[in-house]
Structures are given as structure tokens and as C-alpha cells.
mmCIF file of C-alpha atoms in Angstrom:
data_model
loop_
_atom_site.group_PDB
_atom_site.id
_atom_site.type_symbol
_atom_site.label_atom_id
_atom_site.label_comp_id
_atom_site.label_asym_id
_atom_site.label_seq_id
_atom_site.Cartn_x
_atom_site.Cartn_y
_atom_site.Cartn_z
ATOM 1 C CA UNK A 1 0.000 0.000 0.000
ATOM 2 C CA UNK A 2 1.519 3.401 -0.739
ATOM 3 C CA UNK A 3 -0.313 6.410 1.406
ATOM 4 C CA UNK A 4 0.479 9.856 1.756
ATOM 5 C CA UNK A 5 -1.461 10.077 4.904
ATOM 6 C CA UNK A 6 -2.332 8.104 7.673
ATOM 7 C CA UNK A 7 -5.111 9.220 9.951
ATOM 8 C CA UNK A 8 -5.574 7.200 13.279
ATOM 9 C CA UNK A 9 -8.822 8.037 14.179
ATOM 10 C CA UNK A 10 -11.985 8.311 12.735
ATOM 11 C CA UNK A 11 -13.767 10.730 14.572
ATOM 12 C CA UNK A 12 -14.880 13.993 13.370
ATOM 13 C CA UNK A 13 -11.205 15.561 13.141
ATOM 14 C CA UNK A 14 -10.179 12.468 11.632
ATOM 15 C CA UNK A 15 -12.954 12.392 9.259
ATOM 16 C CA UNK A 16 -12.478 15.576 8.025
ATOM 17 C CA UNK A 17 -8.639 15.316 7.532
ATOM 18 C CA UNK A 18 -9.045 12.326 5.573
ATOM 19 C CA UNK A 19 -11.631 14.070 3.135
ATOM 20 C CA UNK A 20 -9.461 16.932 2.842
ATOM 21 C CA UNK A 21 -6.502 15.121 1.819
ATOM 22 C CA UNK A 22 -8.634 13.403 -0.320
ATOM 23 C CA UNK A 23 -9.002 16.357 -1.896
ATOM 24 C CA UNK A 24 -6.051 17.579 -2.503
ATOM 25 C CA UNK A 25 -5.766 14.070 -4.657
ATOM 26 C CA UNK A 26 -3.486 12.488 -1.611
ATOM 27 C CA UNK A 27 -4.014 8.901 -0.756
ATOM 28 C CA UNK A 28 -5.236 8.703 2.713
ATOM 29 C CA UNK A 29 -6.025 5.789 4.994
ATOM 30 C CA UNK A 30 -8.787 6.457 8.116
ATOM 31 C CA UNK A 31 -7.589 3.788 10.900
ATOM 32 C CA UNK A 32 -11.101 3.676 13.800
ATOM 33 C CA UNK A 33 -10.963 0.543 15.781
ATOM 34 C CA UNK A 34 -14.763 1.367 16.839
ATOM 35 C CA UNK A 35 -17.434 3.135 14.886
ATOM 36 C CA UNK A 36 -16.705 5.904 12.518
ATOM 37 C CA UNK A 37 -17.628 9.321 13.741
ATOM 38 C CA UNK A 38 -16.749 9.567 17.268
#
């Protein structure tokens, strides 16, 4: 797998980061171990 981001955490700051970078056209992986969101 090659990322350019990382997130651990997929609550709402971790959420948005991902869709920003997403954005931006970087490949980002959201790591939750519970339920997305917070």
C-alpha cells in the first residue's frame, strides 16, 4: 500500500482530515478501531 497520509482516528477531526486530503488528490487511509464518527 503506498499512502500519503495516515489518519488514526476516525472521529470527526479524523474524518475531516481524511476528506481533505482526499481532496487535494493524496491517498489517505482512516484507521477507527470502533465506529466511525466519534
Amino acid at each position: 500500500m503506498d499512502l500519503e497520509l495516515l489518519v488514526i482516528g476516525g472521529g470527526p477531526a479524523g474524518l475531516t482530515a481524511g476528506i481533505y486530503a482526499s481532496r487535494l488528490g493524496l491517498r489517505a487511509l482512516v484507521l477507527e478501531k470502533g465506529l466511525a464518527g466519534g
